[in-house]
Amino acid sequence: MLLRRVEMSLLENINKDNLPKHLAIIMDGNGRWAKQQGLLRAFGHEKGTKSVRITVETCAKLGVENLTLYAFSTENWNRPKLEVDTLMSLLVNSLKNEFKTLEKNNIRLNCIGNIDLLPSKAKKELLSVIEKTKNNTRMTLTLALSYGSREELLNAVKIISDKVKNNIISIDTIDESIINEHLYTRNLPDVDLVIRTSGEHRISNFLLWQIAYAEFYFTDVLWPDFKEEDLYAAIISYQKRERRFGKTSEQIK
């Protein structure tokens, strides 16, 4: 009951007119959570899916337009095969189980990353849910899967260079908008707020271009323990900050 009162108190302090239009979360700490419980890492990842559901539904209710979750990085392929297989299996099951939640909340599923590397079953399920939810309008949920920002930028440079070589783009016209058009996130706005759980203070190759002017919020809470009140606290912290984008405080005012 006390926890619920704290949660409601935090919610009342959120300004619905000043929400981040694009919230990105580095979901960290599943393995450490499992270790603390004396369990295998797989149990931490499974418990973490519940925090995903809570976060997605809470963001939709608040009115956040875009939510991007760092689900699996290009570097994560180097983890033990058993853990990777478990994560891919959880991905398939989560997509199947959460489809109704996405539909109920009018949420569109999106994905960024090199999904050709995903197992065929996972890729098929992912593309199926993306297709079925493509007309939903309340919020866009983007999963960063097999994603690495350096790879994303490298691919963009190669594609743009090829277009210059073939006289499709003039080198003199290349600007930020051209680069944006060739990123995985071409249909998303820049990130306003990045949350990272588990006490780590790293970006871990996540949306390096898109977070140029983002605010950062680090919390010691492990991802499986991340609840509504933790999300509210992050957003309240964001709303207390002055975002100047290179200008002075006087210019903003």
Coordinates of N, CA and C in Angstrom, one line a residue:
M1 N 0.8 -1.2 0.0 CA 0.0 0.0 0.0 C 0.9 1.3 0.0
L2 N 2.0 1.3 0.8 CA 2.9 2.4 0.9 C 3.5 2.6 -0.5
L3 N 3.9 1.5 -1.1 CA 4.6 1.6 -2.4 C 3.6 2.2 -3.5
R4 N 2.3 1.8 -3.4 CA 1.3 2.4 -4.3 C 1.1 3.8 -4.1
R5 N 1.2 4.3 -2.8 CA 1.0 5.7 -2.6 C 2.2 6.5 -3.1
V6 N 3.4 5.9 -3.0 CA 4.6 6.6 -3.5 C 4.5 6.7 -5.0
E7 N 4.0 5.6 -5.7 CA 3.8 5.6 -7.1 C 2.9 6.7 -7.6
M8 N 1.7 6.8 -6.9 CA 0.7 7.8 -7.2 C 1.2 9.2 -7.0
S9 N 2.0 9.4 -6.0 CA 2.6 10.7 -5.7 C 3.5 11.1 -6.8
L10 N 4.3 10.2 -7.3 CA 5.3 10.4 -8.4 C 4.5 10.8 -9.7
L11 N 3.4 10.0 -9.9 CA 2.6 10.2 -11.1 C 2.0 11.6 -11.2
E12 N 1.6 12.0 -10.0 CA 0.9 13.4 -9.9 C 1.9 14.5 -10.2
N13 N 3.2 14.2 -10.1 CA 4.2 15.2 -10.3 C 4.7 15.3 -11.8
I14 N 4.2 14.4 -12.6 CA 4.6 14.4 -14.0 C 3.7 15.3 -14.8
N15 N 4.4 16.2 -15.6 CA 3.8 17.1 -16.5 C 3.5 16.4 -17.8
K16 N 2.3 16.1 -18.1 CA 2.0 15.4 -19.4 C 2.3 16.2 -20.6
D17 N 2.5 17.5 -20.4 CA 2.8 18.4 -21.6 C 4.3 18.5 -21.9
N18 N 5.1 17.8 -21.0 CA 6.5 17.9 -21.2 C 7.2 16.5 -21.1
L19 N 6.5 15.5 -21.8 CA 7.1 14.2 -21.9 C 8.1 14.0 -22.9
P20 N 9.1 13.1 -22.8 CA 10.0 12.9 -23.9 C 9.3 12.3 -25.0
K21 N 9.5 12.9 -26.2 CA 8.8 12.3 -27.4 C 9.4 11.0 -27.8
H22 N 10.7 10.8 -27.5 CA 11.4 9.6 -27.8 C 12.2 9.2 -26.5
L23 N 11.8 8.1 -25.9 CA 12.5 7.5 -24.7 C 13.2 6.3 -25.1
A24 N 14.5 6.2 -24.8 CA 15.2 5.0 -25.1 C 15.8 4.4 -23.8
I25 N 15.7 3.0 -23.7 CA 16.1 2.4 -22.5 C 17.1 1.3 -22.7
I26 N 18.3 1.3 -22.0 CA 19.2 0.3 -22.0 C 18.9 -0.6 -20.9
M27 N 18.3 -1.8 -21.2 CA 17.8 -2.7 -20.1 C 18.9 -3.6 -19.6
D28 N 19.5 -3.2 -18.5 CA 20.7 -3.9 -18.0 C 20.5 -4.5 -16.6
G29 N 21.1 -5.6 -16.4 CA 21.0 -6.2 -15.0 C 20.3 -7.5 -14.9
N30 N 19.8 -8.1 -16.0 CA 19.2 -9.4 -15.9 C 20.0 -10.5 -15.3
G31 N 21.3 -10.6 -15.8 CA 22.2 -11.6 -15.3 C 22.5 -11.4 -13.8
R32 N 22.8 -10.2 -13.4 CA 23.2 -9.9 -12.0 C 22.0 -10.2 -11.1
W33 N 20.8 -9.9 -11.6 CA 19.6 -10.1 -10.8 C 19.5 -11.6 -10.5
A34 N 19.7 -12.4 -11.5 CA 19.6 -13.9 -11.4 C 20.6 -14.4 -10.4
K35 N 21.8 -13.9 -10.6 CA 23.0 -14.3 -9.7 C 22.6 -14.0 -8.2
Q36 N 22.0 -12.8 -8.0 CA 21.7 -12.5 -6.6 C 20.6 -13.4 -6.0
Q37 N 19.8 -14.0 -6.9 CA 18.8 -14.9 -6.5 C 19.3 -16.4 -6.5
G38 N 20.5 -16.6 -6.9 CA 21.1 -17.9 -6.9 C 20.5 -18.7 -8.1
L39 N 20.1 -18.0 -9.2 CA 19.5 -18.7 -10.3 C 20.4 -18.5 -11.6
L40 N 20.1 -19.3 -12.6 CA 20.8 -19.2 -13.9 C 20.4 -17.9 -14.5
R41 N 21.2 -17.4 -15.4 CA 21.0 -16.1 -16.1 C 19.7 -16.1 -16.9
A42 N 19.3 -17.2 -17.4 CA 18.1 -17.4 -18.2 C 16.8 -16.9 -17.4
F43 N 16.8 -17.1 -16.1 CA 15.7 -16.7 -15.2 C 15.7 -15.2 -15.1
G44 N 16.8 -14.6 -15.1 CA 16.9 -13.1 -15.1 C 16.3 -12.5 -16.4
H45 N 16.6 -13.1 -17.5 CA 16.1 -12.6 -18.8 C 14.5 -12.8 -18.8
E46 N 14.1 -13.9 -18.3 CA 12.6 -14.2 -18.3 C 11.9 -13.2 -17.4
K47 N 12.5 -13.0 -16.2 CA 11.9 -12.0 -15.3 C 11.9 -10.6 -15.9
G48 N 12.9 -10.3 -16.7 CA 13.0 -9.0 -17.3 C 11.9 -8.7 -18.3
T49 N 11.3 -9.8 -18.9 CA 10.2 -9.5 -19.9 C 9.0 -8.9 -19.2
K50 N 8.9 -9.2 -17.9 CA 7.7 -8.6 -17.1 C 8.0 -7.1 -17.0
S51 N 9.2 -6.7 -16.8 CA 9.5 -5.2 -16.7 C 9.3 -4.6 -18.1
V52 N 9.5 -5.3 -19.1 CA 9.3 -4.8 -20.5 C 7.8 -4.5 -20.6
R53 N 6.9 -5.4 -20.2 CA 5.5 -5.2 -20.3 C 5.0 -4.0 -19.5
I54 N 5.5 -3.9 -18.3 CA 5.1 -2.8 -17.4 C 5.5 -1.5 -18.0
T55 N 6.8 -1.4 -18.5 CA 7.3 -0.2 -19.1 C 6.5 0.2 -20.3
V56 N 6.3 -0.7 -21.2 CA 5.5 -0.4 -22.5 C 4.1 0.1 -22.2
E57 N 3.4 -0.6 -21.3 CA 2.1 -0.2 -21.0 C 2.0 1.2 -20.3
T58 N 3.0 1.4 -19.4 CA 3.0 2.7 -18.6 C 3.3 3.8 -19.6
C59 N 4.3 3.6 -20.5 CA 4.6 4.7 -21.4 C 3.4 5.0 -22.3
A60 N 2.7 4.0 -22.8 CA 1.5 4.2 -23.6 C 0.5 5.0 -22.8
K61 N 0.3 4.7 -21.6 CA -0.7 5.4 -20.8 C -0.3 6.8 -20.5
L62 N 1.0 7.1 -20.3 CA 1.4 8.4 -20.0 C 1.3 9.3 -21.3
G63 N 1.5 8.7 -22.5 CA 1.5 9.5 -23.7 C 2.8 9.6 -24.4
V64 N 3.8 8.8 -24.0 CA 5.1 8.8 -24.7 C 4.8 8.3 -26.1
E65 N 5.3 9.0 -27.1 CA 5.0 8.6 -28.5 C 5.9 7.6 -29.1
N66 N 7.2 7.6 -28.6 CA 8.2 6.6 -29.1 C 9.0 6.0 -28.0
L67 N 9.0 4.7 -27.9 CA 9.8 4.0 -26.9 C 10.7 3.0 -27.6
T68 N 12.1 3.1 -27.4 CA 13.0 2.2 -28.0 C 13.7 1.4 -26.9
L69 N 13.7 0.1 -27.0 CA 14.3 -0.8 -26.0 C 15.5 -1.5 -26.6
Y70 N 16.6 -1.4 -25.9 CA 17.9 -2.1 -26.4 C 17.8 -3.5 -25.9
A71 N 17.3 -4.4 -26.8 CA 17.0 -5.8 -26.5 C 18.2 -6.7 -26.7
F72 N 18.9 -6.5 -27.8 CA 20.0 -7.5 -28.1 C 21.0 -6.8 -29.0
S73 N 22.2 -6.6 -28.6 CA 23.2 -5.9 -29.4 C 24.0 -6.8 -30.3
T74 N 24.7 -6.2 -31.2 CA 25.6 -7.0 -32.1 C 26.6 -7.8 -31.3
E75 N 27.1 -7.1 -30.2 CA 28.1 -7.8 -29.3 C 27.5 -9.0 -28.5
N76 N 26.2 -9.0 -28.3 CA 25.6 -10.0 -27.6 C 25.7 -11.4 -28.3
W77 N 25.9 -11.4 -29.6 CA 26.1 -12.7 -30.3 C 27.3 -13.4 -29.7
N78 N 28.2 -12.7 -29.1 CA 29.4 -13.4 -28.5 C 29.2 -14.0 -27.2
R79 N 28.0 -13.9 -26.7 CA 27.7 -14.6 -25.4 C 27.6 -16.1 -25.6
P80 N 27.7 -16.9 -24.5 CA 27.5 -18.3 -24.6 C 26.3 -18.7 -25.4
K81 N 26.5 -19.8 -26.2 CA 25.4 -20.2 -27.1 C 24.1 -20.5 -26.4
L82 N 24.2 -21.1 -25.2 CA 23.0 -21.4 -24.5 C 22.2 -20.2 -24.1
E83 N 22.9 -19.1 -23.7 CA 22.3 -17.9 -23.3 C 21.6 -17.2 -24.6
V84 N 22.4 -17.2 -25.7 CA 21.8 -16.6 -26.9 C 20.6 -17.4 -27.4
D85 N 20.6 -18.7 -27.3 CA 19.5 -19.5 -27.7 C 18.3 -19.2 -26.8
T86 N 18.6 -19.0 -25.5 CA 17.5 -18.7 -24.5 C 16.9 -17.4 -24.9
L87 N 17.7 -16.4 -25.2 CA 17.2 -15.0 -25.5 C 16.3 -15.1 -26.8
M88 N 16.8 -15.8 -27.8 CA 16.0 -15.9 -29.0 C 14.7 -16.6 -28.8
S89 N 14.7 -17.6 -27.9 CA 13.4 -18.3 -27.6 C 12.5 -17.4 -26.8
L90 N 13.0 -16.6 -25.9 CA 12.2 -15.7 -25.2 C 11.6 -14.6 -26.1
L91 N 12.4 -14.2 -27.1 CA 11.9 -13.2 -28.1 C 10.7 -13.7 -28.8
V92 N 10.8 -15.0 -29.3 CA 9.7 -15.6 -30.0 C 8.4 -15.7 -29.1
N93 N 8.6 -16.2 -27.9 CA 7.5 -16.3 -26.9 C 6.9 -15.0 -26.6
S94 N 7.8 -14.0 -26.3 CA 7.3 -12.7 -26.0 C 6.5 -12.0 -27.1
L95 N 6.9 -12.2 -28.3 CA 6.2 -11.6 -29.4 C 4.8 -12.3 -29.6
K96 N 4.8 -13.6 -29.3 CA 3.5 -14.3 -29.4 C 2.6 -13.9 -28.2
N97 N 3.1 -13.8 -27.0 CA 2.3 -13.5 -25.9 C 1.9 -12.1 -25.7
E98 N 2.7 -11.1 -26.3 CA 2.4 -9.7 -26.1 C 1.7 -9.1 -27.3
F99 N 1.4 -9.8 -28.3 CA 0.7 -9.3 -29.4 C -0.6 -8.7 -29.0
K100 N -1.4 -9.4 -28.2 CA -2.7 -8.8 -27.8 C -2.5 -7.6 -26.9
T101 N -1.4 -7.5 -26.2 CA -1.1 -6.3 -25.4 C -0.9 -5.1 -26.3
L102 N -0.1 -5.3 -27.4 CA 0.2 -4.3 -28.3 C -1.1 -3.8 -29.0
E103 N -2.0 -4.8 -29.4 CA -3.2 -4.4 -30.1 C -4.1 -3.7 -29.1
K104 N -4.3 -4.1 -27.9 CA -5.1 -3.5 -26.9 C -4.7 -2.1 -26.6
N105 N -3.5 -1.8 -26.6 CA -2.9 -0.5 -26.3 C -2.7 0.4 -27.6
N106 N -3.0 -0.2 -28.8 CA -2.9 0.6 -30.0 C -1.4 0.9 -30.3
I107 N -0.5 0.0 -30.0 CA 0.9 0.2 -30.1 C 1.5 -0.5 -31.4
R108 N 2.3 0.3 -32.2 CA 2.9 -0.2 -33.4 C 4.3 -0.8 -33.0
L109 N 4.6 -2.0 -33.5 CA 5.9 -2.5 -33.2 C 6.8 -2.2 -34.4
N110 N 8.1 -1.8 -34.1 CA 9.1 -1.5 -35.0 C 10.4 -2.2 -34.6
C111 N 11.3 -2.3 -35.5 CA 12.6 -2.9 -35.2 C 13.7 -2.2 -35.9
I112 N 14.9 -2.1 -35.2 CA 16.1 -1.6 -35.8 C 17.2 -2.6 -35.5
G113 N 18.1 -2.8 -36.5 CA 19.2 -3.7 -36.3 C 19.3 -4.6 -37.5
N114 N 20.3 -5.5 -37.5 CA 20.5 -6.4 -38.6 C 19.8 -7.7 -38.3
I115 N 18.5 -7.7 -38.6 CA 17.6 -8.8 -38.2 C 17.8 -10.0 -39.1
D116 N 18.6 -9.9 -40.2 CA 18.9 -11.1 -41.0 C 19.7 -12.1 -40.2
L117 N 20.4 -11.6 -39.1 CA 21.2 -12.5 -38.3 C 20.3 -13.3 -37.3
L118 N 19.1 -12.9 -37.1 CA 18.2 -13.6 -36.2 C 17.8 -15.0 -36.7
P119 N 17.6 -16.0 -35.8 CA 17.1 -17.3 -36.3 C 15.8 -17.1 -37.1
S120 N 15.6 -17.9 -38.1 CA 14.5 -17.8 -39.0 C 13.1 -17.7 -38.2
K121 N 13.0 -18.5 -37.2 CA 11.7 -18.5 -36.4 C 11.5 -17.2 -35.8
A122 N 12.6 -16.6 -35.2 CA 12.4 -15.3 -34.5 C 12.2 -14.2 -35.5
K123 N 12.9 -14.2 -36.6 CA 12.7 -13.2 -37.6 C 11.3 -13.2 -38.2
K124 N 10.8 -14.4 -38.5 CA 9.4 -14.6 -39.0 C 8.4 -14.1 -38.0
E125 N 8.5 -14.4 -36.8 CA 7.5 -13.9 -35.8 C 7.6 -12.4 -35.6
L126 N 8.8 -11.9 -35.6 CA 9.0 -10.4 -35.5 C 8.3 -9.7 -36.6
L127 N 8.6 -10.1 -37.9 CA 8.0 -9.5 -39.0 C 6.5 -9.6 -39.1
S128 N 6.0 -10.7 -38.6 CA 4.6 -10.9 -38.5 C 3.9 -9.9 -37.6
V129 N 4.4 -9.7 -36.4 CA 3.8 -8.8 -35.5 C 4.0 -7.3 -36.0
I130 N 5.1 -7.0 -36.6 CA 5.3 -5.7 -37.2 C 4.3 -5.4 -38.2
E131 N 4.0 -6.4 -39.1 CA 3.0 -6.2 -40.1 C 1.6 -6.1 -39.5
K132 N 1.2 -6.9 -38.5 CA -0.1 -6.9 -37.9 C -0.4 -5.6 -37.1
T133 N 0.7 -4.9 -36.7 CA 0.5 -3.7 -35.8 C 0.8 -2.4 -36.6
K134 N 1.1 -2.5 -37.9 CA 1.6 -1.4 -38.6 C 0.7 -0.2 -38.6
N135 N -0.6 -0.4 -38.4 CA -1.6 0.7 -38.5 C -1.9 1.3 -37.1
N136 N -1.3 0.8 -36.1 CA -1.6 1.3 -34.7 C -0.9 2.6 -34.5
T137 N -1.5 3.5 -33.8 CA -1.1 4.9 -33.8 C -0.8 5.5 -32.4
R138 N -1.0 4.8 -31.3 CA -0.9 5.4 -30.0 C 0.6 5.6 -29.6
M139 N 1.4 4.6 -29.9 CA 2.8 4.7 -29.6 C 3.6 3.7 -30.5
T140 N 4.8 4.1 -30.8 CA 5.7 3.2 -31.6 C 6.7 2.6 -30.6
L141 N 6.7 1.3 -30.5 CA 7.6 0.5 -29.7 C 8.7 -0.1 -30.6
T142 N 9.9 0.4 -30.5 CA 11.0 -0.1 -31.3 C 11.9 -1.0 -30.5
L143 N 12.2 -2.2 -31.0 CA 13.1 -3.1 -30.4 C 14.4 -3.0 -31.2
A144 N 15.5 -2.7 -30.5 CA 16.8 -2.8 -31.1 C 17.4 -4.2 -30.9
L145 N 17.3 -4.9 -32.0 CA 17.7 -6.3 -32.0 C 18.9 -6.6 -33.0
S146 N 19.9 -7.3 -32.5 CA 21.1 -7.4 -33.3 C 21.6 -6.1 -33.8
Y147 N 21.5 -5.1 -32.8 CA 21.8 -3.7 -33.2 C 23.1 -3.3 -32.6
G148 N 23.8 -2.5 -33.5 CA 25.0 -1.8 -33.0 C 25.1 -0.5 -33.7
S149 N 25.3 0.6 -33.0 CA 25.3 1.9 -33.6 C 26.4 2.1 -34.6
R150 N 27.6 1.6 -34.3 CA 28.7 1.8 -35.2 C 28.5 1.1 -36.5
E151 N 27.9 -0.1 -36.4 CA 27.5 -0.8 -37.7 C 26.5 0.0 -38.5
E152 N 25.5 0.5 -37.7 CA 24.5 1.3 -38.4 C 25.1 2.5 -39.1
L153 N 26.0 3.2 -38.5 CA 26.6 4.4 -39.1 C 27.5 3.9 -40.3
L154 N 28.2 2.8 -40.1 CA 29.1 2.3 -41.2 C 28.2 2.0 -42.4
N155 N 27.1 1.3 -42.2 CA 26.2 1.0 -43.3 C 25.7 2.2 -44.0
A156 N 25.4 3.3 -43.2 CA 24.9 4.5 -43.8 C 25.9 5.2 -44.7
V157 N 27.2 5.2 -44.2 CA 28.3 5.8 -44.9 C 28.5 5.0 -46.3
K158 N 28.4 3.7 -46.2 CA 28.6 2.9 -47.4 C 27.5 3.2 -48.5
I159 N 26.2 3.2 -48.0 CA 25.1 3.5 -48.9 C 25.2 4.9 -49.5
I160 N 25.5 5.9 -48.7 CA 25.6 7.2 -49.2 C 26.7 7.3 -50.2
S161 N 27.9 6.7 -49.8 CA 29.0 6.8 -50.7 C 28.7 6.1 -52.1
D162 N 28.0 5.0 -52.1 CA 27.6 4.4 -53.3 C 26.7 5.3 -54.1
K163 N 25.8 6.0 -53.5 CA 24.9 6.9 -54.2 C 25.6 8.1 -54.8
V164 N 26.6 8.6 -54.1 CA 27.5 9.6 -54.6 C 28.2 9.1 -55.8
K165 N 28.8 7.9 -55.7 CA 29.5 7.3 -56.8 C 28.7 7.2 -58.1
N166 N 27.4 6.9 -57.9 CA 26.5 6.7 -59.0 C 25.7 7.9 -59.3
N167 N 26.1 9.1 -58.8 CA 25.5 10.3 -59.1 C 24.0 10.4 -58.7
I168 N 23.6 9.6 -57.7 CA 22.3 9.7 -57.1 C 22.2 10.9 -56.1
I169 N 23.3 11.1 -55.4 CA 23.4 12.2 -54.4 C 24.6 12.9 -54.7
S170 N 24.5 14.3 -54.7 CA 25.7 15.1 -54.8 C 26.4 15.3 -53.5
I171 N 27.7 15.2 -53.4 CA 28.4 15.3 -52.2 C 28.2 16.6 -51.5
D172 N 27.8 17.6 -52.3 CA 27.6 19.0 -51.7 C 26.2 19.1 -51.0
T173 N 25.4 18.1 -51.2 CA 24.0 18.1 -50.6 C 24.0 17.3 -49.3
I174 N 25.1 16.6 -49.0 CA 25.0 15.7 -47.8 C 25.0 16.6 -46.5
D175 N 24.0 16.4 -45.7 CA 23.8 17.1 -44.5 C 23.3 16.1 -43.5
E176 N 22.9 16.6 -42.3 CA 22.3 15.7 -41.3 C 21.1 15.0 -41.7
S177 N 20.3 15.7 -42.5 CA 19.0 15.0 -42.9 C 19.3 13.9 -43.8
I178 N 20.3 14.0 -44.7 CA 20.7 12.9 -45.6 C 21.2 11.7 -44.8
I179 N 22.0 12.0 -43.7 CA 22.5 10.9 -42.9 C 21.3 10.2 -42.2
N180 N 20.4 11.0 -41.6 CA 19.2 10.5 -40.9 C 18.4 9.6 -41.8
E181 N 18.3 9.9 -43.1 CA 17.5 9.1 -44.0 C 18.1 7.7 -44.2
H182 N 19.3 7.6 -43.9 CA 20.0 6.3 -44.2 C 20.3 5.5 -42.9
L183 N 19.7 5.9 -41.8 CA 19.9 5.2 -40.5 C 18.7 4.2 -40.4
Y184 N 18.8 3.3 -39.5 CA 17.7 2.4 -39.1 C 16.5 3.2 -38.6
T185 N 16.8 4.3 -37.9 CA 15.8 5.1 -37.2 C 15.3 6.2 -38.1
R186 N 15.3 6.0 -39.4 CA 14.9 7.1 -40.3 C 13.5 7.7 -40.1
N187 N 12.6 6.8 -39.5 CA 11.3 7.3 -39.3 C 11.0 7.7 -37.8
L188 N 12.1 7.8 -37.0 CA 11.9 8.2 -35.6 C 12.6 9.5 -35.3
P189 N 12.1 10.3 -34.3 CA 12.7 11.5 -34.0 C 14.0 11.2 -33.1
D190 N 14.8 12.2 -32.9 CA 16.0 12.1 -32.1 C 15.5 11.7 -30.6
V191 N 16.4 11.0 -29.9 CA 16.1 10.6 -28.6 C 16.1 11.8 -27.6
D192 N 15.1 11.9 -26.7 CA 15.1 12.9 -25.7 C 15.7 12.5 -24.4
L193 N 15.4 11.2 -24.0 CA 15.8 10.7 -22.7 C 16.3 9.3 -22.9
V194 N 17.5 9.0 -22.3 CA 18.0 7.7 -22.2 C 18.1 7.2 -20.8
I195 N 17.5 6.1 -20.5 CA 17.5 5.5 -19.2 C 18.4 4.2 -19.3
R196 N 19.3 4.1 -18.3 CA 20.1 2.8 -18.2 C 20.0 2.3 -16.8
T197 N 19.6 1.1 -16.7 CA 19.4 0.4 -15.3 C 20.7 -0.3 -14.9
S198 N 20.8 -0.7 -13.7 CA 21.8 -1.6 -13.1 C 23.0 -0.8 -12.6
G199 N 23.1 0.5 -12.7 CA 24.2 1.2 -12.1 C 25.3 1.4 -13.0
E200 N 25.3 0.9 -14.2 CA 26.4 1.1 -15.2 C 26.2 2.5 -15.8
H201 N 27.3 3.1 -16.2 CA 27.3 4.4 -16.8 C 28.0 4.4 -18.2
R202 N 27.4 3.6 -19.1 CA 28.0 3.4 -20.4 C 26.8 3.5 -21.4
I203 N 27.2 3.8 -22.7 CA 26.2 3.9 -23.8 C 26.2 2.6 -24.5
S204 N 27.2 1.8 -24.5 CA 27.3 0.5 -25.1 C 26.8 0.4 -26.5
N205 N 27.3 1.3 -27.3 CA 27.1 1.3 -28.8 C 25.6 1.4 -29.1
F206 N 24.9 2.3 -28.4 CA 23.5 2.4 -28.6 C 23.1 3.8 -29.1
L207 N 22.6 3.9 -30.3 CA 22.0 5.1 -30.9 C 23.0 6.3 -30.7
L208 N 24.2 6.1 -31.1 CA 25.2 7.2 -30.9 C 24.9 8.5 -31.6
W209 N 24.4 8.4 -32.8 CA 24.0 9.6 -33.6 C 22.7 10.2 -33.0
Q210 N 21.8 9.4 -32.6 CA 20.4 9.8 -32.2 C 20.4 10.4 -30.8
I211 N 21.4 10.2 -30.0 CA 21.4 10.7 -28.6 C 22.2 11.9 -28.4
A212 N 22.6 12.6 -29.5 CA 23.5 13.7 -29.5 C 23.1 14.8 -28.4
Y213 N 21.8 15.0 -28.3 CA 21.3 16.0 -27.3 C 20.3 15.4 -26.3
A214 N 20.4 14.1 -26.1 CA 19.5 13.5 -25.2 C 20.0 13.7 -23.7
E215 N 19.0 13.7 -22.8 CA 19.3 13.7 -21.4 C 19.5 12.2 -20.9
F216 N 20.3 12.0 -19.9 CA 20.6 10.7 -19.4 C 20.2 10.5 -18.0
Y217 N 19.7 9.3 -17.7 CA 19.2 9.0 -16.4 C 19.7 7.6 -16.0
F218 N 20.6 7.5 -15.0 CA 21.2 6.2 -14.6 C 20.6 5.8 -13.3
T219 N 20.2 4.6 -13.1 CA 19.7 4.1 -11.9 C 20.3 2.8 -11.5
D220 N 20.5 2.6 -10.2 CA 21.1 1.3 -9.7 C 20.1 0.1 -9.8
V221 N 18.8 0.4 -10.0 CA 17.8 -0.7 -10.1 C 18.1 -1.6 -11.2
L222 N 18.2 -2.9 -10.9 CA 18.4 -3.9 -12.0 C 17.1 -4.0 -12.8
W223 N 17.3 -4.3 -14.1 CA 16.1 -4.3 -15.0 C 14.9 -5.1 -14.5
P224 N 15.1 -6.4 -14.0 CA 13.9 -7.1 -13.6 C 13.2 -6.5 -12.4
D225 N 13.8 -5.6 -11.7 CA 13.1 -4.9 -10.6 C 12.6 -3.5 -11.0
F226 N 12.7 -3.1 -12.3 CA 12.3 -1.8 -12.8 C 10.8 -1.8 -12.9
K227 N 10.2 -0.8 -12.1 CA 8.7 -0.8 -12.1 C 8.2 0.6 -12.5
E228 N 6.9 0.8 -12.4 CA 6.3 2.1 -12.8 C 7.0 3.3 -12.1
E229 N 7.2 3.1 -10.7 CA 7.7 4.3 -10.0 C 9.1 4.6 -10.4
D230 N 9.9 3.7 -10.9 CA 11.2 4.0 -11.4 C 11.2 4.7 -12.7
L231 N 10.2 4.4 -13.5 CA 10.0 5.1 -14.8 C 9.5 6.6 -14.5
Y232 N 8.6 6.7 -13.6 CA 8.1 8.0 -13.2 C 9.3 8.9 -12.7
A233 N 10.1 8.3 -11.8 CA 11.2 9.1 -11.3 C 12.2 9.6 -12.4
A234 N 12.4 8.7 -13.4 CA 13.3 9.1 -14.5 C 12.7 10.3 -15.3
I235 N 11.4 10.2 -15.5 CA 10.7 11.3 -16.3 C 10.6 12.6 -15.5
I236 N 10.4 12.5 -14.2 CA 10.4 13.7 -13.4 C 11.8 14.3 -13.4
S237 N 12.8 13.5 -13.3 CA 14.2 14.1 -13.4 C 14.4 14.8 -14.7
Y238 N 13.9 14.2 -15.8 CA 14.1 14.8 -17.1 C 13.3 16.1 -17.2
Q239 N 12.2 16.2 -16.6 CA 11.4 17.4 -16.7 C 11.9 18.6 -15.8
K240 N 12.8 18.2 -14.9 CA 13.4 19.3 -14.1 C 14.7 19.9 -14.8
R241 N 15.1 19.3 -15.9 CA 16.3 19.8 -16.5 C 16.0 20.9 -17.6
E242 N 17.0 21.7 -17.8 CA 16.8 22.8 -18.8 C 17.6 22.3 -20.1
R243 N 16.8 22.1 -21.1 CA 17.4 21.6 -22.4 C 17.7 22.8 -23.3
R244 N 19.0 23.1 -23.5 CA 19.4 24.3 -24.2 C 19.8 24.1 -25.6
F245 N 20.2 22.9 -26.0 CA 20.6 22.6 -27.4 C 21.7 23.6 -27.9
G246 N 22.7 23.9 -27.0 CA 23.8 24.7 -27.4 C 23.5 26.2 -27.1
K247 N 22.3 26.6 -26.8 CA 22.0 28.0 -26.5 C 22.2 28.3 -25.0
T248 N 22.1 29.6 -24.6 CA 22.2 29.9 -23.2 C 20.8 29.9 -22.6
S249 N 20.9 29.9 -21.2 CA 19.6 29.9 -20.5 C 18.7 31.1 -20.8
E250 N 19.4 32.2 -21.0 CA 18.6 33.4 -21.4 C 17.9 33.3 -22.7
Q251 N 18.6 32.7 -23.7 CA 17.9 32.5 -25.0 C 16.7 31.6 -24.9
I252 N 16.8 30.5 -24.1 CA 15.7 29.6 -23.9 C 14.5 30.3 -23.3
K253 N 14.8 31.1 -22.3 CA 13.7 31.8 -21.6 C 13.1 32.9 -22.4

